[in-house]
Amino acid sequence: MIKKLAAVLLVCLLLLACVLALNTWRKTSRQINVDPIMPVAVDEDAVAARLSAAVKLPTISSRTEPLLNAEHFKALHQLLKAKFPKVHATLKREHVGDLSLLYTWEGTDPKAAPILLLAHQDVVPVAPGTDTDWKETPFSGAIQDGFVWGRGSWDDKGNLMAKMEAVEALIAKGYKPQRTVYLAYGADEEVSGLRGAAQIAATLKARGVHLDFVIDEGLLILQGVMPGIAKPTALIGVAEKGFLTVQLTSNATPGHSSMPTAHGTGAIGMMATALKRLDDDQLPAGIRGVAGEMFETLAPEMNGFSRVALSNLWLLRPLVQKQLEAAASTNAMLRTTTALTIVNAGNKENVLPGKAEATVNFRLLPGDTVDQVMNHVREKVAPQGDHFEVKALPGAVNASKVAPTDSAQYRTLNTTIREIFPDVLVAPGLMIAATDSIHYGEISDHIFKFSPVRADAEDLKRFHGTNERLKISNYADAIRFYQRLVEQLAGH
């Protein structure tokens, strides 16, 4: 009897192995066949020098002081005018909200829907006390070891200047777009984009503009970062997570520390309990939506068990999801995340405070809404009853629409990436950080978040961090990419 059961079990295992192998084999590559193109000439010394000059200007924005560092932003505007004379002789330039810029390159066909290239002028400040940790001083714009060094070289003056270089070169060779091309450069992306991108989008909407294609900074060409994939992988952000910060306030009767209140009834105790609930019981995760499509696209390109697992989610989904949830970067793609960011309570060691405050930041997955998350928060603090106040802070926004990957617009972007970077794989992805492009959702259905820059794990640490830099050869490829993209999208 035991031998028969063992034989049956062996047959079942062999059948299961065959099914897994068949499913894996049937998941064929989704990569499109594209012939690489001959790279256009780029004077790397000259373009690096222009980017360096832009990096030297500390265009740090402020949420509360709209005109902070206005002199540096205005100096950048003058720099653009001086370094890109053909752009300024051909395109119309407008100032929006004091420091943001909108360029219009009129197309030859007024009926053709226009396209928009986005970037931002502002940069994040350098963390206090870290200046001496930089190999080159943060706003030196130093050109050393094949890189342009400094805050903003990557985020986002590299993109901004690459787009200007591309348009300048196209004008120089006599190119005239069929579609109108807009260039929009906000001055406050790092602090919400409400004064810049939001106002530019409102201006275009008021003019009746509906954009056929929008590209902004975003996901990258990752090298050695994606587990199970040997090739560089270009991820196109087809959606962006939403943003919500909730302020919690717990109220209790203040008193003396020598006579503490019952366990969990003080302001700090109640807050600690509520925060633990929120942290322990987060919104559900799932391999679905954009993340699901990304993994379906990349599964045939993976090696070993990763390929088998992602090709057979019908069976292995719980195992795969558990592994993905264990890593911060992939967990963020699967769920609306909960981050406990600020706690304030008490001001004296022997006094029980009457109030405790905390802020919790949520990044919303497409499909989840601000209202749903607020209800989730209220549910978790409900046991404290009337002792709690829950308030959404200004700036809350739902996740963006998801740009369709079966569209001509996505295919054009995919094709252009493969033409300029023939060694890479391409897949859709989810942008987990915020960009200016989220403000354009009302005037376009095809918004993509992609930066044509190669990056490895070490490079990613420099983003908003110490020793930010941009490799000059990567920068030259970005210029080539934007040239080709405009030609492909805007027509002749």
Coordinates of C-alpha atoms in Angstrom, one line a residue:
M1 CA 0.0 0.0 0.0
I2 CA 2.8 2.4 1.0
K3 CA 4.6 1.6 -2.3
K4 CA 1.5 2.4 -4.3
L5 CA 1.0 5.7 -2.5
A6 CA 4.6 6.6 -3.1
A7 CA 4.2 5.7 -6.8
V8 CA 1.1 7.9 -7.0
L9 CA 2.8 10.7 -5.3
L10 CA 5.8 10.4 -7.6
V11 CA 3.6 10.5 -10.7
C12 CA 1.8 13.6 -9.3
L13 CA 5.1 15.3 -8.7
L14 CA 6.3 14.5 -12.2
L15 CA 3.0 15.8 -13.7
L16 CA 3.3 19.0 -11.7
A17 CA 6.9 19.4 -12.8
C18 CA 5.8 19.0 -16.4
V19 CA 3.0 21.5 -16.0
L20 CA 5.4 24.0 -14.4
A21 CA 7.9 23.5 -17.2
L22 CA 5.3 23.8 -19.9
N23 CA 3.9 27.0 -18.5
T24 CA 7.4 28.4 -18.2
W25 CA 8.2 27.4 -21.8
R26 CA 5.0 28.9 -23.1
K27 CA 5.8 32.3 -21.6
T28 CA 7.7 33.7 -24.5
S29 CA 9.5 37.0 -24.7
R30 CA 7.5 40.2 -25.0
Q31 CA 10.4 42.2 -26.2
I32 CA 9.9 43.8 -29.6
N33 CA 12.4 43.5 -32.4
V34 CA 14.1 46.8 -33.1
D35 CA 17.1 47.6 -35.3
P36 CA 19.6 49.8 -33.5
I37 CA 20.4 53.1 -35.1
M38 CA 23.7 54.8 -35.8
P39 CA 24.4 57.1 -32.8
V40 CA 24.3 60.8 -33.7
A41 CA 27.4 62.8 -32.9
V42 CA 27.5 64.5 -29.5
D43 CA 30.3 66.8 -28.4
E44 CA 30.7 65.3 -24.9
D45 CA 33.1 68.0 -23.6
A46 CA 30.8 70.8 -24.7
V47 CA 27.5 69.3 -23.3
A48 CA 29.2 68.4 -20.1
A49 CA 30.5 72.0 -19.7
R50 CA 26.9 73.3 -20.2
L51 CA 25.5 70.9 -17.7
S52 CA 28.2 71.8 -15.2
A53 CA 27.3 75.5 -15.5
A54 CA 23.7 74.6 -14.6
V55 CA 24.7 72.4 -11.6
K56 CA 26.7 75.3 -10.1
L57 CA 23.4 77.2 -9.5
P58 CA 21.8 76.1 -6.2
T59 CA 18.2 76.2 -7.3
I60 CA 16.8 74.9 -4.0
S61 CA 13.0 75.3 -3.7
S62 CA 10.9 75.9 -0.6
R63 CA 7.3 74.8 0.2
T64 CA 6.7 78.0 2.3
E65 CA 8.9 80.6 0.5
P66 CA 8.0 80.7 -3.2
L67 CA 10.8 83.1 -4.1
L68 CA 13.6 81.4 -2.1
N69 CA 16.8 81.4 -4.2
A70 CA 14.9 83.3 -7.0
E71 CA 18.2 84.8 -8.1
H72 CA 19.6 81.4 -8.8
F73 CA 16.5 80.3 -10.8
K74 CA 16.7 83.5 -12.8
A75 CA 20.4 82.9 -13.4
L76 CA 19.5 79.5 -14.7
H77 CA 16.9 81.1 -17.1
Q78 CA 19.7 83.4 -18.4
L79 CA 22.0 80.5 -18.7
L80 CA 19.5 78.5 -20.8
K81 CA 19.0 81.6 -23.1
A82 CA 22.8 82.0 -23.6
K83 CA 23.6 78.4 -24.1
F84 CA 20.7 77.5 -26.4
P85 CA 20.3 80.4 -28.7
K86 CA 18.5 78.5 -31.5
V87 CA 15.9 77.2 -29.0
H88 CA 15.2 80.8 -27.8
A89 CA 15.1 82.1 -31.4
T90 CA 12.6 79.5 -32.5
L91 CA 10.5 78.6 -29.5
K92 CA 8.2 80.8 -27.5
R93 CA 9.2 81.1 -23.9
E94 CA 6.7 82.0 -21.1
H95 CA 7.2 82.4 -17.4
V96 CA 4.5 80.7 -15.3
G97 CA 4.1 81.2 -11.5
D98 CA 7.2 83.5 -11.4
L99 CA 10.0 80.9 -11.8
S100 CA 8.6 78.1 -14.0
L101 CA 9.1 78.0 -17.7
L102 CA 6.9 76.9 -20.6
Y103 CA 8.4 76.6 -24.2
T104 CA 6.2 76.2 -27.3
W105 CA 7.7 74.8 -30.5
E106 CA 4.8 75.3 -33.0
G107 CA 4.2 72.4 -35.3
T108 CA 3.4 72.6 -39.0
D109 CA 0.1 70.8 -38.6
P110 CA -2.2 72.7 -36.1
K111 CA -4.6 69.8 -36.1
A112 CA -2.1 67.3 -34.8
A113 CA -2.2 66.7 -31.0
P114 CA 0.9 68.1 -29.3
I115 CA 3.5 66.4 -27.1
L116 CA 5.2 67.5 -23.9
L117 CA 8.6 67.0 -22.5
L118 CA 8.9 67.7 -18.7
A119 CA 11.8 68.4 -16.3
H120 CA 12.3 70.5 -13.2
Q121 CA 14.7 73.2 -12.3
D122 CA 14.8 72.8 -8.5
V123 CA 17.0 70.5 -6.5
V124 CA 16.9 69.2 -3.0
P125 CA 19.2 70.7 -0.4
V126 CA 22.3 68.9 0.9
A127 CA 21.7 67.2 4.2
P128 CA 23.2 69.3 7.0
G129 CA 26.7 68.2 8.1
T130 CA 27.3 66.0 5.0
D131 CA 29.1 68.6 2.8
T132 CA 32.5 67.2 3.7
D133 CA 31.4 63.7 2.7
W134 CA 31.2 64.7 -1.0
K135 CA 34.1 63.9 -3.2
E136 CA 33.5 67.2 -5.0
T137 CA 31.7 70.0 -3.3
P138 CA 27.9 69.7 -3.8
F139 CA 27.5 72.7 -6.2
S140 CA 30.9 72.6 -7.9
G141 CA 29.6 71.1 -11.1
A142 CA 33.1 69.5 -11.2
I143 CA 33.9 67.5 -14.3
Q144 CA 36.1 64.6 -13.1
D145 CA 36.6 60.9 -13.9
G146 CA 34.1 61.0 -16.7
F147 CA 31.3 62.4 -14.6
V148 CA 29.6 65.8 -13.9
W149 CA 29.4 66.0 -10.1
G150 CA 27.0 67.9 -8.0
R151 CA 23.5 68.2 -6.7
G152 CA 21.0 68.2 -9.6
S153 CA 23.4 66.7 -12.1
W154 CA 21.1 63.7 -12.1
D155 CA 17.9 65.0 -10.5
D156 CA 16.8 66.7 -12.6
K157 CA 19.1 69.1 -14.5
G158 CA 20.5 66.2 -16.4
N159 CA 17.1 65.6 -18.0
L160 CA 16.3 69.3 -18.4
M161 CA 19.6 70.1 -20.2
A162 CA 19.5 66.9 -22.3
K163 CA 16.1 68.0 -23.7
M164 CA 17.4 71.5 -24.4
E165 CA 20.5 70.0 -26.1
A166 CA 18.3 67.7 -28.2
V167 CA 16.0 70.5 -29.4
E168 CA 18.9 72.8 -30.1
A169 CA 20.5 70.1 -32.3
L170 CA 17.3 69.4 -34.1
I171 CA 16.8 73.0 -35.0
A172 CA 20.4 73.2 -36.1
K173 CA 19.9 70.5 -38.7
G174 CA 16.7 72.2 -40.0
Y175 CA 14.1 69.9 -38.3
K176 CA 10.6 71.2 -38.1
P177 CA 8.0 69.2 -36.1
Q178 CA 4.6 68.4 -37.5
R179 CA 3.1 68.3 -34.0
T180 CA 3.6 71.2 -31.6
V181 CA 6.2 70.3 -29.0
Y182 CA 6.0 71.8 -25.4
L183 CA 8.9 71.9 -22.9
A184 CA 7.8 72.6 -19.3
Y185 CA 10.3 73.2 -16.5
G186 CA 8.7 73.6 -13.1
A187 CA 10.6 75.3 -10.3
D188 CA 9.1 73.5 -7.3
E189 CA 8.8 69.8 -8.1
E190 CA 10.7 68.8 -5.0
V191 CA 8.1 70.5 -2.8
S192 CA 4.9 69.5 -4.6
G193 CA 4.8 71.2 -8.0
L194 CA 1.7 73.2 -7.1
R195 CA 3.3 76.6 -8.1
G196 CA 4.9 75.2 -11.3
A197 CA 3.6 72.1 -13.0
A198 CA 0.1 72.5 -11.7
Q199 CA -0.1 76.0 -13.0
I200 CA 1.4 75.1 -16.3
A201 CA -1.1 72.3 -16.7
A202 CA -3.9 74.6 -15.8
T203 CA -2.6 77.1 -18.4
L204 CA -2.6 74.5 -21.2
K205 CA -6.0 73.2 -20.2
A206 CA -7.4 76.7 -20.3
R207 CA -6.1 76.9 -23.9
G208 CA -7.8 73.8 -24.9
V209 CA -4.7 71.7 -25.2
H210 CA -4.9 67.9 -25.0
L211 CA -1.5 66.2 -25.1
D212 CA -1.0 63.1 -27.1
F213 CA 2.2 62.1 -25.2
V214 CA 4.0 63.3 -22.0
I215 CA 7.4 62.2 -20.7
D216 CA 8.9 63.2 -17.4
E217 CA 11.7 62.0 -15.2
G218 CA 11.1 58.6 -13.7
L219 CA 12.3 55.0 -13.7
L220 CA 15.7 54.1 -15.1
I221 CA 17.8 51.6 -17.0
L222 CA 18.7 49.3 -14.1
Q223 CA 21.9 47.3 -14.3
G224 CA 22.4 44.4 -11.9
V225 CA 19.5 45.5 -9.7
M226 CA 16.6 43.3 -10.9
P227 CA 17.0 39.9 -9.3
G228 CA 17.2 37.0 -11.8
I229 CA 17.9 39.3 -14.8
A230 CA 21.3 39.6 -16.3
K231 CA 20.5 42.2 -18.9
P232 CA 20.0 45.9 -18.2
T233 CA 16.3 46.6 -17.8
A234 CA 14.6 49.8 -18.8
L235 CA 11.4 50.3 -16.8
I236 CA 8.9 52.8 -18.2
G237 CA 6.8 54.3 -15.4
V238 CA 3.2 54.0 -16.7
A239 CA 1.6 55.2 -13.4
E240 CA 2.6 57.1 -10.3
K241 CA 1.5 56.4 -6.7
G242 CA -0.6 58.8 -4.9
F243 CA 0.3 60.8 -1.8
L244 CA -1.4 61.2 1.6
T245 CA -0.1 62.4 4.9
V246 CA -2.4 61.9 7.9
Q247 CA -1.9 63.8 11.2
L248 CA -3.0 61.9 14.3
T249 CA -3.7 63.6 17.7
S250 CA -4.4 61.7 20.9
N251 CA -5.8 63.6 23.9
A252 CA -5.7 62.7 27.5
T253 CA -5.7 64.3 30.9
P254 CA -2.2 65.6 31.8
G255 CA -0.7 64.6 35.1
H256 CA 2.4 63.9 37.2
S257 CA 4.7 61.0 36.3
S258 CA 4.6 59.8 39.9
M259 CA 1.0 58.8 39.4
P260 CA 0.8 57.4 35.8
T261 CA -2.6 56.6 34.2
A262 CA -3.7 53.1 33.6
H263 CA -1.8 51.2 30.9
G264 CA -2.4 52.5 27.4
T265 CA -4.7 55.4 28.5
G266 CA -2.2 58.2 28.4
A267 CA -1.7 60.3 25.3
I268 CA 1.6 58.6 24.4
G269 CA 0.3 55.1 25.2
M270 CA -2.8 55.6 23.0
M271 CA -0.7 57.0 20.2
A272 CA 1.8 54.1 20.4
T273 CA -1.0 51.6 20.3
A274 CA -2.6 53.3 17.3
L275 CA 0.7 53.5 15.4
K276 CA 1.5 49.9 16.0
R277 CA -1.9 48.9 14.6
L278 CA -1.3 51.0 11.5
D279 CA 2.2 49.5 11.1
D280 CA 1.2 45.9 11.7
D281 CA -2.0 45.9 9.7
Q282 CA -1.2 47.7 6.5
L283 CA -3.4 47.8 3.4
P284 CA -3.3 44.5 1.4
A285 CA -0.6 43.7 -1.1
G286 CA -1.0 41.9 -4.4
I287 CA 0.8 41.0 -7.6
R288 CA -1.7 42.8 -9.8
G289 CA -2.1 45.9 -11.9
V290 CA 1.2 47.6 -13.1
A291 CA 3.3 45.3 -10.9
G292 CA 1.6 42.3 -12.4
E293 CA 2.2 43.4 -15.9
M294 CA 5.8 44.2 -15.2
F295 CA 6.5 40.7 -13.8
E296 CA 4.6 39.1 -16.7
T297 CA 6.8 41.0 -19.1
L298 CA 10.1 40.2 -17.4
A299 CA 9.4 36.6 -16.4
P300 CA 10.5 35.1 -19.8
E301 CA 13.8 37.1 -19.5
M302 CA 14.7 35.7 -16.0
N303 CA 17.0 32.9 -15.1
G304 CA 16.4 29.8 -13.0
F305 CA 13.7 29.5 -10.4
S306 CA 12.7 33.2 -10.7
R307 CA 11.5 32.5 -14.2
V308 CA 9.6 29.3 -13.1
A309 CA 8.0 31.1 -10.2
L310 CA 6.8 34.1 -12.0
S311 CA 5.6 32.0 -14.9
N312 CA 3.4 29.9 -12.5
L313 CA 1.8 32.4 -10.2
W314 CA -1.4 30.3 -10.3
L315 CA 0.4 27.9 -7.9
L316 CA 3.4 29.9 -6.5
R317 CA 1.8 33.3 -5.9
P318 CA 1.8 33.1 -2.1
L319 CA 5.5 32.2 -2.1
V320 CA 6.5 34.8 -4.6
Q321 CA 4.4 37.6 -3.0
K322 CA 6.0 36.8 0.4
Q323 CA 9.5 37.3 -1.0
L324 CA 8.5 40.5 -2.8
E325 CA 6.9 41.9 0.3
A326 CA 10.2 41.3 2.2
A327 CA 12.1 43.8 0.2
A328 CA 11.2 47.5 0.6
S329 CA 11.6 48.3 -3.1
T330 CA 9.3 45.6 -4.4
N331 CA 6.9 45.8 -1.4
A332 CA 6.2 49.4 -2.5
M333 CA 5.1 48.2 -5.9
L334 CA 2.5 45.8 -4.4
R335 CA 0.6 47.9 -1.9
T336 CA -0.3 51.3 -0.6
T337 CA 2.6 51.7 1.9
T338 CA 2.4 53.0 5.4
A339 CA 5.3 55.0 6.8
L340 CA 5.4 56.4 10.4
T341 CA 7.4 59.6 9.9
I342 CA 6.9 62.1 12.8
V343 CA 6.0 61.7 16.5
N344 CA 5.8 64.6 19.0
A345 CA 4.8 64.4 22.7
G346 CA 5.8 65.8 26.0
N347 CA 8.3 68.4 27.1
K348 CA 9.3 67.5 30.6
E349 CA 10.4 64.2 32.1
N350 CA 8.1 64.2 35.1
V351 CA 4.9 65.4 33.3
L352 CA 2.3 63.2 31.6
P353 CA 1.5 65.1 28.4
G354 CA -2.1 65.9 27.5
K355 CA -1.5 65.5 23.8
A356 CA 0.6 63.4 21.4
E357 CA 0.8 64.0 17.7
A358 CA 2.1 61.8 14.9
T359 CA 2.2 62.0 11.1
V360 CA 1.8 58.9 8.9
N361 CA 2.7 59.1 5.2
F362 CA 0.9 56.8 2.7
R363 CA 1.9 56.2 -0.9
L364 CA -1.3 55.1 -2.7
L365 CA -1.4 52.3 -5.2
P366 CA -3.5 52.9 -8.3
G367 CA -7.0 51.7 -7.4
D368 CA -6.8 52.8 -3.8
T369 CA -8.2 56.2 -3.0
V370 CA -7.5 58.9 -0.4
D371 CA -11.0 58.3 1.1
Q372 CA -10.4 54.5 1.4
V373 CA -7.1 55.1 3.2
M374 CA -8.6 57.7 5.6
N375 CA -11.3 55.1 6.5
H376 CA -8.6 52.5 7.1
V377 CA -6.8 54.9 9.5
R378 CA -10.0 55.7 11.4
E379 CA -10.7 52.0 11.7
K380 CA -7.3 51.4 13.3
V381 CA -7.7 54.3 15.9
A382 CA -11.3 53.5 16.6
P383 CA -10.7 51.7 19.8
Q384 CA -9.5 55.0 21.3
G385 CA -12.8 56.5 20.5
D386 CA -13.2 60.2 21.1
H387 CA -9.7 60.6 22.3
F388 CA -8.3 60.7 18.8
E389 CA -8.4 63.3 16.0
V390 CA -7.6 62.2 12.4
K391 CA -6.9 64.8 9.8
A392 CA -5.5 64.6 6.2
L393 CA -2.8 67.3 5.7
P394 CA -2.8 69.5 2.5
G395 CA -1.3 68.0 -0.7
A396 CA -3.2 64.7 -0.7
V397 CA -3.6 63.2 -4.2
N398 CA -4.8 60.0 -5.6
A399 CA -2.5 57.8 -7.8
S400 CA -2.3 58.8 -11.4
K401 CA -4.1 57.1 -14.3
V402 CA -2.3 54.1 -15.8
A403 CA -1.0 54.8 -19.3
P404 CA -2.0 51.9 -21.6
T405 CA 0.8 49.7 -22.8
D406 CA -1.1 48.5 -25.8
S407 CA -1.0 52.1 -27.3
A408 CA 0.9 53.5 -30.2
Q409 CA 2.5 56.0 -27.8
Y410 CA 3.9 53.3 -25.5
R411 CA 5.2 51.4 -28.5
T412 CA 7.0 54.4 -29.8
L413 CA 8.7 55.0 -26.5
N414 CA 9.6 51.3 -26.3
T415 CA 11.0 51.4 -29.8
T416 CA 13.1 54.5 -29.2
I417 CA 14.6 53.0 -26.0
R418 CA 15.6 49.9 -28.0
E419 CA 17.0 51.9 -30.8
I420 CA 19.3 53.9 -28.6
F421 CA 20.0 51.2 -26.0
P422 CA 19.9 48.0 -28.0
D423 CA 21.2 45.8 -25.2
V424 CA 18.3 46.5 -22.8
L425 CA 15.0 44.9 -21.9
V426 CA 11.9 47.1 -21.7
A427 CA 9.0 46.7 -19.3
P428 CA 6.3 48.8 -17.7
G429 CA 6.8 49.8 -14.1
L430 CA 5.2 51.8 -11.3
M431 CA 6.7 55.1 -10.1
I432 CA 6.7 55.0 -6.4
A433 CA 8.0 58.6 -5.9
A434 CA 6.2 61.8 -6.9
T435 CA 6.9 63.7 -10.1
D436 CA 5.5 66.8 -11.8
S437 CA 3.7 64.7 -14.4
I438 CA 0.9 63.8 -12.0
H439 CA -0.5 67.3 -12.5
Y440 CA -1.1 66.7 -16.2
G441 CA -3.6 63.8 -15.8
E442 CA -6.6 66.0 -16.9
I443 CA -5.0 66.8 -20.3
S444 CA -3.3 63.5 -21.3
D445 CA -4.0 59.8 -21.2
H446 CA -0.4 58.9 -22.2
I447 CA 1.9 60.0 -19.4
F448 CA 5.2 58.2 -19.0
K449 CA 7.9 58.5 -16.3
F450 CA 11.3 57.4 -17.7
S451 CA 14.8 58.8 -17.4
P452 CA 17.1 57.4 -20.1
V453 CA 20.0 56.9 -17.7
R454 CA 21.8 53.7 -16.8
A455 CA 22.1 53.1 -13.0
D456 CA 23.4 50.3 -10.8
A457 CA 22.7 49.8 -7.1
E458 CA 25.6 52.1 -6.1
D459 CA 24.2 54.9 -8.3
L460 CA 20.8 54.6 -6.7
K461 CA 22.2 55.6 -3.3
R462 CA 23.4 58.9 -4.8
F463 CA 19.8 59.9 -5.7
H464 CA 19.0 62.8 -3.3
G465 CA 22.1 61.6 -1.5
T466 CA 25.8 62.3 -1.2
N467 CA 28.1 62.4 -4.3
E468 CA 25.3 62.8 -6.8
R469 CA 26.8 62.6 -10.3
L470 CA 26.0 61.8 -13.9
K471 CA 28.2 59.9 -16.2
I472 CA 29.0 62.0 -19.3
S473 CA 28.6 59.1 -21.7
N474 CA 25.2 58.3 -20.2
Y475 CA 24.3 62.0 -20.6
A476 CA 25.3 61.9 -24.2
D477 CA 23.0 58.9 -24.8
A478 CA 20.2 60.8 -23.0
I479 CA 20.6 63.6 -25.5
R480 CA 20.5 61.1 -28.4
F481 CA 17.4 59.5 -26.9
Y482 CA 15.4 62.8 -26.7
Q483 CA 16.4 63.7 -30.2
R484 CA 15.2 60.5 -31.6
L485 CA 12.0 60.5 -29.4
V486 CA 11.0 64.0 -30.7
E487 CA 11.6 62.9 -34.3
Q488 CA 9.5 59.7 -33.8
L489 CA 6.7 61.4 -32.0
A490 CA 6.5 64.9 -33.6
G491 CA 6.9 63.7 -37.2
H492 CA 8.4 65.8 -40.1

